[in-house]
CSV table of C-alpha atoms in Angstrom, one decimal:
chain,number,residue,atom,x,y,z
A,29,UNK,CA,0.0,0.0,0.0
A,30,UNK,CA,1.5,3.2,-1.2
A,31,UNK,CA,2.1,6.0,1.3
A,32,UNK,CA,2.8,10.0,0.8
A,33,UNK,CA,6.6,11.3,1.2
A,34,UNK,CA,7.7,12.0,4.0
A,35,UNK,CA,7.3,15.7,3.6
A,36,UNK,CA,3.7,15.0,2.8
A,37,UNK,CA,3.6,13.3,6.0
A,38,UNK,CA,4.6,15.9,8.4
A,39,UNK,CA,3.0,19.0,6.8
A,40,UNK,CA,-0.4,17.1,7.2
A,41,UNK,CA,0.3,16.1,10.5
A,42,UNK,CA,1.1,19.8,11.4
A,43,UNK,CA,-1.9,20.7,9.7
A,44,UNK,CA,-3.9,18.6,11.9
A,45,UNK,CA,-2.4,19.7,15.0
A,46,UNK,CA,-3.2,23.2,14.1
A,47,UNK,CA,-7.5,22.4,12.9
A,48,UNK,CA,-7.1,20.9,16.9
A,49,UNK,CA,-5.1,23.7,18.3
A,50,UNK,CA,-8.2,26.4,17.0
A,51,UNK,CA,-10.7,24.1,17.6
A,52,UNK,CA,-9.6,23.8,21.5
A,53,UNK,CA,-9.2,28.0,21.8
A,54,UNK,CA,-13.4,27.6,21.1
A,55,UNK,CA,-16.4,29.1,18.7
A,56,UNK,CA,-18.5,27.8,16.3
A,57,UNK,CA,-16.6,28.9,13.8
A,58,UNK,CA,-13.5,27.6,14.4
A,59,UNK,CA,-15.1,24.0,14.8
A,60,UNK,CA,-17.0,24.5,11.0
A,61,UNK,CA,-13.0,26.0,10.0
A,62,UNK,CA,-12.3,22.5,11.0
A,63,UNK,CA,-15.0,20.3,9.4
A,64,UNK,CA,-14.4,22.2,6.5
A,65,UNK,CA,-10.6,21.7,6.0
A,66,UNK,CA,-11.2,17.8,6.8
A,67,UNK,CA,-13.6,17.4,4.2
A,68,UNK,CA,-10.9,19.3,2.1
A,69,UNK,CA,-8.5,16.2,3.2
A,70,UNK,CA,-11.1,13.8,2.7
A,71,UNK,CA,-11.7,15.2,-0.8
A,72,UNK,CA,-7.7,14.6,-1.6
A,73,UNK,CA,-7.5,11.4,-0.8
A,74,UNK,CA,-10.7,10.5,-2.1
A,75,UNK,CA,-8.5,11.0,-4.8
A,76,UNK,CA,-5.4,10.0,-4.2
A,77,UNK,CA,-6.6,6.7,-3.6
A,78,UNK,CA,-8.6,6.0,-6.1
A,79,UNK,CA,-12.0,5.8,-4.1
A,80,UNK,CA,-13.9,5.8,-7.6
A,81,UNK,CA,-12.3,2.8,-8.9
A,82,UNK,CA,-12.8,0.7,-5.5
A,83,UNK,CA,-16.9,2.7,-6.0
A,84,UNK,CA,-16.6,1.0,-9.1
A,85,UNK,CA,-15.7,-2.5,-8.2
A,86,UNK,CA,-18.4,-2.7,-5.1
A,87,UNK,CA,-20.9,-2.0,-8.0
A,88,UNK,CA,-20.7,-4.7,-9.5
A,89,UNK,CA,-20.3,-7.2,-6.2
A,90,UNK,CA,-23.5,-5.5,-5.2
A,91,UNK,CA,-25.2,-6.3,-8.7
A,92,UNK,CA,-24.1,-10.1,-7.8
A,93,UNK,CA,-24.9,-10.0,-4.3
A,94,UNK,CA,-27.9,-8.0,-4.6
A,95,UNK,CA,-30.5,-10.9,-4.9
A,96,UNK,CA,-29.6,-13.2,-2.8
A,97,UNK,CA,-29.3,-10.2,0.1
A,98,UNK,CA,-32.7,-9.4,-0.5
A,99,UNK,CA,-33.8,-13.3,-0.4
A,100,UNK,CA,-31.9,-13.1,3.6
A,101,UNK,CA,-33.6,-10.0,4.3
A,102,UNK,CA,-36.8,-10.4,3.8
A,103,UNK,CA,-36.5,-14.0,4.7
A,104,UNK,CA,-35.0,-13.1,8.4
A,105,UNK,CA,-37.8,-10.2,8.6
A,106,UNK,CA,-40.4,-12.5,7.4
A,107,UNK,CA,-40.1,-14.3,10.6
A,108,UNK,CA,-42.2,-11.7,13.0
A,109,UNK,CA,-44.0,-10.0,9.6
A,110,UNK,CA,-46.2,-11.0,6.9
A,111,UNK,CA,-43.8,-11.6,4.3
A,112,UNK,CA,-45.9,-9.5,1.4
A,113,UNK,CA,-45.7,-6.8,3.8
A,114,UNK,CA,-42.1,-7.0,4.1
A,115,UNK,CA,-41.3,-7.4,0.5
A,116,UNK,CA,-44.1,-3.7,-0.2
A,117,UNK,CA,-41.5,-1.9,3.0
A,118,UNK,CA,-38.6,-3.1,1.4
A,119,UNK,CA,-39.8,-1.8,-1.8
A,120,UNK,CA,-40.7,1.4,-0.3
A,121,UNK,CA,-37.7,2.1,1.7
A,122,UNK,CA,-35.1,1.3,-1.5
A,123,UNK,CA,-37.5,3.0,-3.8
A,124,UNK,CA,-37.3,6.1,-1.9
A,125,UNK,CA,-33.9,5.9,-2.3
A,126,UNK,CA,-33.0,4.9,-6.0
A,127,UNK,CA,-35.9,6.7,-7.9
A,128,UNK,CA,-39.0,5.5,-10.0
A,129,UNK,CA,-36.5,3.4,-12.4
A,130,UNK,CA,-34.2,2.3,-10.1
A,131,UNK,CA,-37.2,1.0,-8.1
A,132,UNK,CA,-38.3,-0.8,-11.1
A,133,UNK,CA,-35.5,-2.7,-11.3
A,134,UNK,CA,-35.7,-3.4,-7.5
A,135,UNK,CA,-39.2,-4.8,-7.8
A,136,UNK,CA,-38.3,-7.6,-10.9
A,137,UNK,CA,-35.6,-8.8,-8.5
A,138,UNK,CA,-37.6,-9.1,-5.5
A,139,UNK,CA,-40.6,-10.4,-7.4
A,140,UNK,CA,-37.7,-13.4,-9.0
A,141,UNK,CA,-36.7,-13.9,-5.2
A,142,UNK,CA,-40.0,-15.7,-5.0
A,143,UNK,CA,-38.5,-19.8,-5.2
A,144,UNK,CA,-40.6,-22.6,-5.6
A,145,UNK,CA,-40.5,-25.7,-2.5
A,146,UNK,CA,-37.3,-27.7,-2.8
A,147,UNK,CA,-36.2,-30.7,-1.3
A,148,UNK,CA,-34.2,-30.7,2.3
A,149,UNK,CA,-30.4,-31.3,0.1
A,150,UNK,CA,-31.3,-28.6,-2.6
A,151,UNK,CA,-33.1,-26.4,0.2
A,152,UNK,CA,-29.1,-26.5,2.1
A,153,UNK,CA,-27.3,-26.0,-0.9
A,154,UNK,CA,-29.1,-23.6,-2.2
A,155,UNK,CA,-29.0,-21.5,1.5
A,156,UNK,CA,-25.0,-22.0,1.5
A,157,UNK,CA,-24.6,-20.7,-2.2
A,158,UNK,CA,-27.3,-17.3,-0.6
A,159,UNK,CA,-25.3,-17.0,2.5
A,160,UNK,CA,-21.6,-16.5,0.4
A,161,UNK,CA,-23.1,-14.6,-2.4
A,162,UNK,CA,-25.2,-12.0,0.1
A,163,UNK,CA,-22.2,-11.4,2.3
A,164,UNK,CA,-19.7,-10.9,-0.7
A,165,UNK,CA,-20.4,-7.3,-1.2
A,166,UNK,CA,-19.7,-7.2,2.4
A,167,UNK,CA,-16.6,-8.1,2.2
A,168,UNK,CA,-15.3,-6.3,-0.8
A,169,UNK,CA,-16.5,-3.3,1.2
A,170,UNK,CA,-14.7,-4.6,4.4
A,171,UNK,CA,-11.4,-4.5,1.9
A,172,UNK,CA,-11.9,-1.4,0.4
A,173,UNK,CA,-12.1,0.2,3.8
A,174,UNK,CA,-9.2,-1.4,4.9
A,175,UNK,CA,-7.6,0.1,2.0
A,176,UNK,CA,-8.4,3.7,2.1
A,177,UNK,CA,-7.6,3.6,6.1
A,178,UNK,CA,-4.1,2.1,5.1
A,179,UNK,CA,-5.2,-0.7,7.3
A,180,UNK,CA,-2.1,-3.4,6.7
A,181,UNK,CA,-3.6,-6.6,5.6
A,182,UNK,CA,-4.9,-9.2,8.5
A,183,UNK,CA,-2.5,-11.9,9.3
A,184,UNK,CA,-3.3,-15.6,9.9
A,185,UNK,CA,-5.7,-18.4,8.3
A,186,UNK,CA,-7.3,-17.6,4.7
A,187,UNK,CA,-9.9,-20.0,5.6
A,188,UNK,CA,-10.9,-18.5,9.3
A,189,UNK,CA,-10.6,-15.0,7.8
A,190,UNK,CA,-13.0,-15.7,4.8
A,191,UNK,CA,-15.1,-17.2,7.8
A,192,UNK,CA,-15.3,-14.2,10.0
A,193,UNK,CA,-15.7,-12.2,7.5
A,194,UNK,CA,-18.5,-13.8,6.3
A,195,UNK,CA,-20.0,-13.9,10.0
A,196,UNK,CA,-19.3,-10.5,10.5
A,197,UNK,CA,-21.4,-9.4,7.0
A,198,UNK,CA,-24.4,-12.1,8.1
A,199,UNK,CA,-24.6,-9.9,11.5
A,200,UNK,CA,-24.4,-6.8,9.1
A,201,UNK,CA,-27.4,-8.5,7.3
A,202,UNK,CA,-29.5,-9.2,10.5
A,203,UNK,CA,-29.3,-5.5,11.4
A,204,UNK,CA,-30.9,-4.9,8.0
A,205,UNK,CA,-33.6,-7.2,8.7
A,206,UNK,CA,-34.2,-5.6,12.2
A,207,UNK,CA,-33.8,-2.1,10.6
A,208,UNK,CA,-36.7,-3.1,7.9
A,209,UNK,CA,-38.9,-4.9,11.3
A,210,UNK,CA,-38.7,-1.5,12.7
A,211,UNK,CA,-39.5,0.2,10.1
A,212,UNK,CA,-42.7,-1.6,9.3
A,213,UNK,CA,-43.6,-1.7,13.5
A,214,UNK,CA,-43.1,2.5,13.3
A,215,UNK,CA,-45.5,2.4,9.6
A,216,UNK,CA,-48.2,0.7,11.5
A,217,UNK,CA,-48.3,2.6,14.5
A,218,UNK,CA,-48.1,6.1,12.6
A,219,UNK,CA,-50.7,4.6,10.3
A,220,UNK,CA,-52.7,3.8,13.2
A,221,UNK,CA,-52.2,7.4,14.4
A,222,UNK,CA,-53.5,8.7,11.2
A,223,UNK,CA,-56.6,6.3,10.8
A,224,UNK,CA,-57.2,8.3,14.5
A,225,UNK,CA,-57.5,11.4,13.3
A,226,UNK,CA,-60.3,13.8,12.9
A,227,UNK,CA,-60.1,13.9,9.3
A,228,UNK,CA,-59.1,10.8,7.7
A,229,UNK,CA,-58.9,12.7,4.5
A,230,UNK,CA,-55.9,15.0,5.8
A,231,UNK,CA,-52.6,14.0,3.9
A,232,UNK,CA,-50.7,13.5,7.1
A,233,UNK,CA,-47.6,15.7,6.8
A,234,UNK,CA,-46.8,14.5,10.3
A,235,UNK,CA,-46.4,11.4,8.8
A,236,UNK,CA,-44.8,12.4,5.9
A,237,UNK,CA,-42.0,14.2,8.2
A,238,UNK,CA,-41.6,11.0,10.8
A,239,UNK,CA,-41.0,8.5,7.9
A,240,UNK,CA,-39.1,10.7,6.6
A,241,UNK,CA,-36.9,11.3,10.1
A,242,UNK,CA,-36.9,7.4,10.2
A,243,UNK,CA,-35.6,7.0,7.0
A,244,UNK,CA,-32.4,9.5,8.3
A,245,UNK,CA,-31.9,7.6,11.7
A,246,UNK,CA,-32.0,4.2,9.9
A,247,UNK,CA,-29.1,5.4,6.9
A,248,UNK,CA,-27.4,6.8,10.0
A,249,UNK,CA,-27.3,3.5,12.2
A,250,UNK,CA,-26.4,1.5,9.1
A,251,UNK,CA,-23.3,3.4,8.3
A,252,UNK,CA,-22.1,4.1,11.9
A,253,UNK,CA,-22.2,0.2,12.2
A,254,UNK,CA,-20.4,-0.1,9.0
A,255,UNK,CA,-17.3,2.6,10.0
A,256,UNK,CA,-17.8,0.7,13.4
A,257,UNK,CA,-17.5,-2.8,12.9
A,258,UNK,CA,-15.7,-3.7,9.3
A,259,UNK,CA,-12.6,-2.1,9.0
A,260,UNK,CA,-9.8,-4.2,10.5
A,261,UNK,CA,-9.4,-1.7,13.5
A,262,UNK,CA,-10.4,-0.1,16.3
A,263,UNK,CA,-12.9,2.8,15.9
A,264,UNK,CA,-14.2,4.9,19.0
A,265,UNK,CA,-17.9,5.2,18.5
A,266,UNK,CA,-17.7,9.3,19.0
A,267,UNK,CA,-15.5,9.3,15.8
A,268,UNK,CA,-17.9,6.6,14.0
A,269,UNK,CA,-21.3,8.9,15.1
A,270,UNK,CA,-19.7,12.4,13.6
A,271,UNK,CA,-18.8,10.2,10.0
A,272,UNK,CA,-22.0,8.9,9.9
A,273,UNK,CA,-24.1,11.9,10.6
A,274,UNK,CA,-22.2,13.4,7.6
A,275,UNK,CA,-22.3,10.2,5.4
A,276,UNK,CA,-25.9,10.0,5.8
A,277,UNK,CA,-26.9,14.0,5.1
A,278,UNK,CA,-25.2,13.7,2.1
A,279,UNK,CA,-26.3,10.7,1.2
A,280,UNK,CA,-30.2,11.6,1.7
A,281,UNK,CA,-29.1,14.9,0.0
A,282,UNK,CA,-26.6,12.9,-2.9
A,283,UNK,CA,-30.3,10.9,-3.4
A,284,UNK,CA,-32.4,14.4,-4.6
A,285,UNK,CA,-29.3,14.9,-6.7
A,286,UNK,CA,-29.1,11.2,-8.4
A,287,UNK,CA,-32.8,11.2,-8.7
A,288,UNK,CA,-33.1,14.2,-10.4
A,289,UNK,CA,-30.1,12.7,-13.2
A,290,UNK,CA,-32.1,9.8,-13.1
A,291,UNK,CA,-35.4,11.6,-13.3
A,292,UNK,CA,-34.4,13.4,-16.8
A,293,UNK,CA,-32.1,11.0,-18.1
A,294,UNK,CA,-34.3,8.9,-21.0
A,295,UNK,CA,-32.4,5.5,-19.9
A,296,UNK,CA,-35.4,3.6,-21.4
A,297,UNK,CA,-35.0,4.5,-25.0
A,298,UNK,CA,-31.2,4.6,-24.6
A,299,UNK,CA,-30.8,1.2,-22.8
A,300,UNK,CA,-34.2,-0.7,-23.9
A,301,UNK,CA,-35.4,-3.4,-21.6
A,302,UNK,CA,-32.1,-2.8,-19.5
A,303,UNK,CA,-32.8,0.6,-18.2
A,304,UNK,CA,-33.9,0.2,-14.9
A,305,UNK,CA,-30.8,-1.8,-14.7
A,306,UNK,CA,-29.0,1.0,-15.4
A,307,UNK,CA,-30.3,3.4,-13.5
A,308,UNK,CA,-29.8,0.9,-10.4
A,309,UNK,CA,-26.4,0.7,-11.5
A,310,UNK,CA,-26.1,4.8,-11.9
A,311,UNK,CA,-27.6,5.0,-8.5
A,312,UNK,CA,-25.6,2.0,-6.8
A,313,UNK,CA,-22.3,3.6,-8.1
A,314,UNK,CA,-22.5,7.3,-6.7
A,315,UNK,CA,-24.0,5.9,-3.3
A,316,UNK,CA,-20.3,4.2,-3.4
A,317,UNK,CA,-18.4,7.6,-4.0
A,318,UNK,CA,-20.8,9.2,-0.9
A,319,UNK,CA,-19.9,6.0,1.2
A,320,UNK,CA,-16.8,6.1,0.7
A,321,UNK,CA,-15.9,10.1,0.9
A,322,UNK,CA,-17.9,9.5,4.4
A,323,UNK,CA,-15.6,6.9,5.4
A,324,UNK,CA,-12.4,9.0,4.7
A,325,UNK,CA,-14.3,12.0,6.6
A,326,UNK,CA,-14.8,9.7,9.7
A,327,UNK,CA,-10.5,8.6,9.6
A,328,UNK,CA,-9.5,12.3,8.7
A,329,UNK,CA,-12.2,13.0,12.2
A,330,UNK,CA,-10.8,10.6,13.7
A,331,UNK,CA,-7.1,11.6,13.6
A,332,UNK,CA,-7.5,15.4,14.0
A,333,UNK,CA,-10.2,15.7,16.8
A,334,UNK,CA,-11.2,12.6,17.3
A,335,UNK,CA,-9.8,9.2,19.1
A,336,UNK,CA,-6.6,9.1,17.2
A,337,UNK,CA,-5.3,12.8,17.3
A,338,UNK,CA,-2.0,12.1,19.7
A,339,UNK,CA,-1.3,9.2,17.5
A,340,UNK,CA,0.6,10.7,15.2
A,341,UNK,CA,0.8,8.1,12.5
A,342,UNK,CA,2.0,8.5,9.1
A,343,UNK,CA,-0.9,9.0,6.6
Protein backbone atom coordinates (compact mmCIF):
# COMPACT_ATOMS: atom_id res chain seq x y z
CA UNK A 1 0.00 0.00 0.00
CA UNK A 2 1.48 3.23 -1.21
CA UNK A 3 2.14 6.03 1.29
CA UNK A 4 2.82 9.97 0.85
CA UNK A 5 6.57 11.26 1.23
CA UNK A 6 7.66 12.04 4.00
CA UNK A 7 7.27 15.70 3.65
CA UNK A 8 3.67 14.99 2.77
CA UNK A 9 3.57 13.34 5.97
CA UNK A 10 4.58 15.89 8.35
CA UNK A 11 2.96 19.01 6.76
CA UNK A 12 -0.37 17.13 7.19
CA UNK A 13 0.31 16.12 10.48
CA UNK A 14 1.15 19.82 11.37
CA UNK A 15 -1.92 20.74 9.71
CA UNK A 16 -3.88 18.62 11.95
CA UNK A 17 -2.39 19.66 15.00
CA UNK A 18 -3.23 23.16 14.08
CA UNK A 19 -7.49 22.41 12.88
CA UNK A 20 -7.07 20.89 16.89
CA UNK A 21 -5.07 23.69 18.33
CA UNK A 22 -8.19 26.35 16.95
CA UNK A 23 -10.73 24.08 17.60
CA UNK A 24 -9.56 23.83 21.54
CA UNK A 25 -9.25 27.97 21.82
CA UNK A 26 -13.38 27.63 21.12
CA UNK A 27 -16.40 29.13 18.66
CA UNK A 28 -18.51 27.76 16.30
CA UNK A 29 -16.59 28.90 13.82
CA UNK A 30 -13.48 27.59 14.38
CA UNK A 31 -15.10 24.05 14.80
CA UNK A 32 -17.03 24.51 11.04
CA UNK A 33 -13.04 26.04 9.99
CA UNK A 34 -12.32 22.50 11.00
CA UNK A 35 -14.97 20.30 9.41
CA UNK A 36 -14.43 22.22 6.55
CA UNK A 37 -10.61 21.72 6.02
CA UNK A 38 -11.15 17.80 6.82
CA UNK A 39 -13.56 17.41 4.16
CA UNK A 40 -10.93 19.31 2.13
CA UNK A 41 -8.46 16.23 3.25
CA UNK A 42 -11.13 13.77 2.68
CA UNK A 43 -11.68 15.24 -0.79
CA UNK A 44 -7.68 14.62 -1.57
CA UNK A 45 -7.46 11.44 -0.77
CA UNK A 46 -10.68 10.48 -2.11
CA UNK A 47 -8.52 10.96 -4.85
CA UNK A 48 -5.36 9.98 -4.25
CA UNK A 49 -6.61 6.68 -3.57
CA UNK A 50 -8.65 5.96 -6.09
CA UNK A 51 -11.99 5.83 -4.07
CA UNK A 52 -13.85 5.78 -7.57
CA UNK A 53 -12.27 2.80 -8.86
CA UNK A 54 -12.81 0.73 -5.53
CA UNK A 55 -16.94 2.73 -5.98
CA UNK A 56 -16.64 1.01 -9.08
CA UNK A 57 -15.68 -2.52 -8.23
CA UNK A 58 -18.38 -2.66 -5.15
CA UNK A 59 -20.88 -1.97 -8.05
CA UNK A 60 -20.65 -4.66 -9.50
CA UNK A 61 -20.26 -7.25 -6.18
CA UNK A 62 -23.51 -5.51 -5.15
CA UNK A 63 -25.20 -6.34 -8.69
CA UNK A 64 -24.11 -10.07 -7.84
CA UNK A 65 -24.88 -10.01 -4.25
CA UNK A 66 -27.90 -7.96 -4.57
CA UNK A 67 -30.46 -10.85 -4.90
CA UNK A 68 -29.59 -13.22 -2.78
CA UNK A 69 -29.28 -10.18 0.14
CA UNK A 70 -32.67 -9.41 -0.48
CA UNK A 71 -33.81 -13.27 -0.40
CA UNK A 72 -31.93 -13.07 3.60
CA UNK A 73 -33.61 -9.98 4.31
CA UNK A 74 -36.82 -10.44 3.76
CA UNK A 75 -36.47 -14.01 4.71
CA UNK A 76 -34.99 -13.09 8.35
CA UNK A 77 -37.78 -10.21 8.61
CA UNK A 78 -40.42 -12.47 7.44
CA UNK A 79 -40.05 -14.28 10.63
CA UNK A 80 -42.17 -11.74 13.03
CA UNK A 81 -44.01 -9.97 9.60
CA UNK A 82 -46.17 -10.95 6.94
CA UNK A 83 -43.83 -11.62 4.31
CA UNK A 84 -45.87 -9.53 1.38
CA UNK A 85 -45.72 -6.76 3.78
CA UNK A 86 -42.14 -7.01 4.06
CA UNK A 87 -41.31 -7.36 0.51
CA UNK A 88 -44.12 -3.68 -0.17
CA UNK A 89 -41.55 -1.88 3.03
CA UNK A 90 -38.64 -3.10 1.40
CA UNK A 91 -39.78 -1.82 -1.76
CA UNK A 92 -40.74 1.45 -0.27
CA UNK A 93 -37.69 2.08 1.71
CA UNK A 94 -35.14 1.30 -1.51
CA UNK A 95 -37.54 2.97 -3.79
CA UNK A 96 -37.31 6.12 -1.92
CA UNK A 97 -33.93 5.93 -2.35
CA UNK A 98 -33.01 4.94 -5.99
CA UNK A 99 -35.95 6.69 -7.90
CA UNK A 100 -39.05 5.47 -10.01
CA UNK A 101 -36.48 3.45 -12.43
CA UNK A 102 -34.16 2.30 -10.09
CA UNK A 103 -37.18 1.02 -8.10
CA UNK A 104 -38.26 -0.81 -11.07
CA UNK A 105 -35.45 -2.68 -11.31
CA UNK A 106 -35.73 -3.38 -7.51
CA UNK A 107 -39.18 -4.81 -7.76
CA UNK A 108 -38.33 -7.56 -10.86
CA UNK A 109 -35.56 -8.79 -8.54
CA UNK A 110 -37.63 -9.06 -5.52
CA UNK A 111 -40.57 -10.36 -7.40
CA UNK A 112 -37.70 -13.41 -9.05
CA UNK A 113 -36.74 -13.85 -5.19
CA UNK A 114 -40.04 -15.75 -5.01
CA UNK A 115 -38.53 -19.75 -5.17
CA UNK A 116 -40.59 -22.58 -5.58
CA UNK A 117 -40.47 -25.67 -2.54
CA UNK A 118 -37.29 -27.69 -2.78
CA UNK A 119 -36.16 -30.73 -1.30
CA UNK A 120 -34.17 -30.67 2.25
CA UNK A 121 -30.38 -31.34 0.08
CA UNK A 122 -31.30 -28.58 -2.56
CA UNK A 123 -33.06 -26.44 0.17
CA UNK A 124 -29.09 -26.47 2.09
CA UNK A 125 -27.29 -26.02 -0.87
CA UNK A 126 -29.09 -23.61 -2.23
CA UNK A 127 -29.05 -21.52 1.48
CA UNK A 128 -24.96 -22.03 1.54
CA UNK A 129 -24.62 -20.65 -2.18
CA UNK A 130 -27.25 -17.30 -0.63
CA UNK A 131 -25.29 -17.02 2.54
CA UNK A 132 -21.62 -16.47 0.39
CA UNK A 133 -23.05 -14.61 -2.37
CA UNK A 134 -25.18 -11.99 0.08
CA UNK A 135 -22.21 -11.38 2.29
CA UNK A 136 -19.72 -10.93 -0.75
CA UNK A 137 -20.39 -7.34 -1.22
CA UNK A 138 -19.73 -7.20 2.44
CA UNK A 139 -16.57 -8.14 2.17
CA UNK A 140 -15.29 -6.30 -0.81
CA UNK A 141 -16.52 -3.30 1.23
CA UNK A 142 -14.69 -4.60 4.44
CA UNK A 143 -11.35 -4.45 1.94
CA UNK A 144 -11.90 -1.41 0.44
CA UNK A 145 -12.06 0.23 3.82
CA UNK A 146 -9.22 -1.37 4.94
CA UNK A 147 -7.57 0.05 1.95
CA UNK A 148 -8.36 3.73 2.12
CA UNK A 149 -7.56 3.59 6.09
CA UNK A 150 -4.11 2.13 5.12
CA UNK A 151 -5.20 -0.72 7.30
CA UNK A 152 -2.13 -3.40 6.69
CA UNK A 153 -3.59 -6.55 5.58
CA UNK A 154 -4.94 -9.17 8.54
CA UNK A 155 -2.51 -11.88 9.33
CA UNK A 156 -3.34 -15.61 9.86
CA UNK A 157 -5.67 -18.36 8.28
CA UNK A 158 -7.29 -17.61 4.73
CA UNK A 159 -9.91 -20.04 5.57
CA UNK A 160 -10.86 -18.52 9.34
CA UNK A 161 -10.56 -14.99 7.80
CA UNK A 162 -12.97 -15.66 4.82
CA UNK A 163 -15.07 -17.21 7.76
CA UNK A 164 -15.25 -14.19 9.95
CA UNK A 165 -15.72 -12.23 7.46
CA UNK A 166 -18.48 -13.78 6.31
CA UNK A 167 -20.00 -13.90 9.97
CA UNK A 168 -19.35 -10.52 10.50
CA UNK A 169 -21.36 -9.37 7.01
CA UNK A 170 -24.39 -12.09 8.11
CA UNK A 171 -24.58 -9.95 11.45
CA UNK A 172 -24.43 -6.76 9.07
CA UNK A 173 -27.40 -8.47 7.27
CA UNK A 174 -29.52 -9.20 10.51
CA UNK A 175 -29.32 -5.45 11.40
CA UNK A 176 -30.88 -4.89 7.99
CA UNK A 177 -33.58 -7.15 8.68
CA UNK A 178 -34.19 -5.55 12.23
CA UNK A 179 -33.79 -2.06 10.57
CA UNK A 180 -36.68 -3.07 7.87
CA UNK A 181 -38.89 -4.86 11.30
CA UNK A 182 -38.72 -1.53 12.71
CA UNK A 183 -39.45 0.17 10.08
CA UNK A 184 -42.73 -1.63 9.28
CA UNK A 185 -43.64 -1.71 13.48
CA UNK A 186 -43.07 2.47 13.31
CA UNK A 187 -45.52 2.44 9.64
CA UNK A 188 -48.17 0.75 11.45
CA UNK A 189 -48.30 2.65 14.51
CA UNK A 190 -48.14 6.07 12.61
CA UNK A 191 -50.69 4.65 10.33
CA UNK A 192 -52.71 3.79 13.21
CA UNK A 193 -52.17 7.35 14.40
CA UNK A 194 -53.50 8.74 11.19
CA UNK A 195 -56.57 6.29 10.82
CA UNK A 196 -57.17 8.26 14.52
CA UNK A 197 -57.55 11.41 13.34
CA UNK A 198 -60.26 13.79 12.90
CA UNK A 199 -60.13 13.91 9.27
CA UNK A 200 -59.14 10.79 7.70
CA UNK A 201 -58.87 12.68 4.49
CA UNK A 202 -55.88 15.05 5.85
CA UNK A 203 -52.59 14.01 3.92
CA UNK A 204 -50.74 13.53 7.15
CA UNK A 205 -47.59 15.74 6.83
CA UNK A 206 -46.83 14.48 10.28
CA UNK A 207 -46.43 11.36 8.79
CA UNK A 208 -44.82 12.42 5.88
CA UNK A 209 -41.99 14.19 8.20
CA UNK A 210 -41.55 10.97 10.80
CA UNK A 211 -41.04 8.46 7.90
CA UNK A 212 -39.06 10.68 6.60
CA UNK A 213 -36.95 11.28 10.05
CA UNK A 214 -36.87 7.42 10.24
CA UNK A 215 -35.58 7.01 7.03
CA UNK A 216 -32.44 9.46 8.32
CA UNK A 217 -31.89 7.60 11.71
CA UNK A 218 -32.05 4.21 9.91
CA UNK A 219 -29.05 5.38 6.94
CA UNK A 220 -27.44 6.77 9.97
CA UNK A 221 -27.31 3.53 12.19
CA UNK A 222 -26.35 1.54 9.14
CA UNK A 223 -23.25 3.36 8.26
CA UNK A 224 -22.11 4.07 11.95
CA UNK A 225 -22.16 0.22 12.23
CA UNK A 226 -20.37 -0.07 8.98
CA UNK A 227 -17.34 2.61 10.01
CA UNK A 228 -17.81 0.74 13.43
CA UNK A 229 -17.50 -2.82 12.95
CA UNK A 230 -15.74 -3.70 9.25
CA UNK A 231 -12.60 -2.09 8.97
CA UNK A 232 -9.79 -4.17 10.52
CA UNK A 233 -9.39 -1.74 13.49
CA UNK A 234 -10.42 -0.09 16.26
CA UNK A 235 -12.91 2.84 15.88
CA UNK A 236 -14.18 4.87 19.00
CA UNK A 237 -17.94 5.21 18.46
CA UNK A 238 -17.71 9.33 19.05
CA UNK A 239 -15.48 9.28 15.77
CA UNK A 240 -17.85 6.57 14.00
CA UNK A 241 -21.31 8.92 15.13
CA UNK A 242 -19.71 12.35 13.57
CA UNK A 243 -18.82 10.22 10.04
CA UNK A 244 -22.03 8.92 9.87
CA UNK A 245 -24.13 11.91 10.65
CA UNK A 246 -22.20 13.37 7.57
CA UNK A 247 -22.35 10.16 5.37
CA UNK A 248 -25.93 10.00 5.85
CA UNK A 249 -26.92 13.98 5.06
CA UNK A 250 -25.19 13.66 2.14
CA UNK A 251 -26.31 10.71 1.25
CA UNK A 252 -30.19 11.61 1.73
CA UNK A 253 -29.10 14.92 -0.02
CA UNK A 254 -26.59 12.94 -2.92
CA UNK A 255 -30.31 10.90 -3.44
CA UNK A 256 -32.41 14.35 -4.58
CA UNK A 257 -29.33 14.89 -6.70
CA UNK A 258 -29.08 11.21 -8.41
CA UNK A 259 -32.84 11.16 -8.65
CA UNK A 260 -33.09 14.19 -10.36
CA UNK A 261 -30.14 12.68 -13.17
CA UNK A 262 -32.11 9.76 -13.07
CA UNK A 263 -35.44 11.60 -13.31
CA UNK A 264 -34.43 13.35 -16.82
CA UNK A 265 -32.05 11.03 -18.10
CA UNK A 266 -34.32 8.91 -20.99
CA UNK A 267 -32.39 5.46 -19.91
CA UNK A 268 -35.41 3.62 -21.38
CA UNK A 269 -35.04 4.48 -24.99
CA UNK A 270 -31.19 4.56 -24.62
CA UNK A 271 -30.84 1.16 -22.84
CA UNK A 272 -34.22 -0.71 -23.89
CA UNK A 273 -35.37 -3.39 -21.60
CA UNK A 274 -32.10 -2.75 -19.55
CA UNK A 275 -32.77 0.55 -18.18
CA UNK A 276 -33.95 0.23 -14.91
CA UNK A 277 -30.79 -1.78 -14.73
CA UNK A 278 -28.98 1.00 -15.37
CA UNK A 279 -30.30 3.40 -13.54
CA UNK A 280 -29.81 0.90 -10.38
CA UNK A 281 -26.43 0.66 -11.47
CA UNK A 282 -26.12 4.76 -11.90
CA UNK A 283 -27.56 5.01 -8.48
CA UNK A 284 -25.65 2.00 -6.82
CA UNK A 285 -22.31 3.59 -8.12
CA UNK A 286 -22.54 7.31 -6.66
CA UNK A 287 -24.04 5.89 -3.34
CA UNK A 288 -20.26 4.18 -3.36
CA UNK A 289 -18.44 7.61 -3.98
CA UNK A 290 -20.77 9.17 -0.94
CA UNK A 291 -19.86 6.02 1.19
CA UNK A 292 -16.76 6.06 0.71
CA UNK A 293 -15.95 10.13 0.90
CA UNK A 294 -17.88 9.50 4.36
CA UNK A 295 -15.60 6.88 5.44
CA UNK A 296 -12.37 9.02 4.67
CA UNK A 297 -14.33 11.99 6.61
CA UNK A 298 -14.85 9.74 9.69
CA UNK A 299 -10.53 8.60 9.57
CA UNK A 300 -9.45 12.30 8.68
CA UNK A 301 -12.21 12.99 12.18
CA UNK A 302 -10.77 10.59 13.72
CA UNK A 303 -7.05 11.64 13.56
CA UNK A 304 -7.53 15.37 13.98
CA UNK A 305 -10.25 15.72 16.84
CA UNK A 306 -11.18 12.63 17.30
CA UNK A 307 -9.84 9.21 19.13
CA UNK A 308 -6.58 9.10 17.18
CA UNK A 309 -5.26 12.76 17.32
CA UNK A 310 -2.04 12.10 19.74
CA UNK A 311 -1.31 9.17 17.48
CA UNK A 312 0.64 10.67 15.19
CA UNK A 313 0.80 8.15 12.49
CA UNK A 314 1.95 8.52 9.13
CA UNK A 315 -0.95 8.98 6.57
Amino acid sequence: MKSLPIAQQDALAQRRIHIAERVGRGGAASYAYALAQMARAAADAWLSRRASSKGAALTLYVLFSLAPMLILVVALASIFFDENAVRRALLTELGGLTGAQGGDALKAIIAGARRADEGLAASIISGVIVLVTATSAFAELKESLDELWQIPPSEGSGVWLFVKERILSFGLLLVLALMLMMTLAVNAGLAALQGSWADPTDPGKLLQYALSGLSMVIVTVIFALIYKYLPATPIAWGDVIVGAILTAILFMGGKVLIGLYLGHGDFGNAYGAAGSIVALITWIYYSAQIFFFGALFTHEYAMTLGSRRDRLKRY
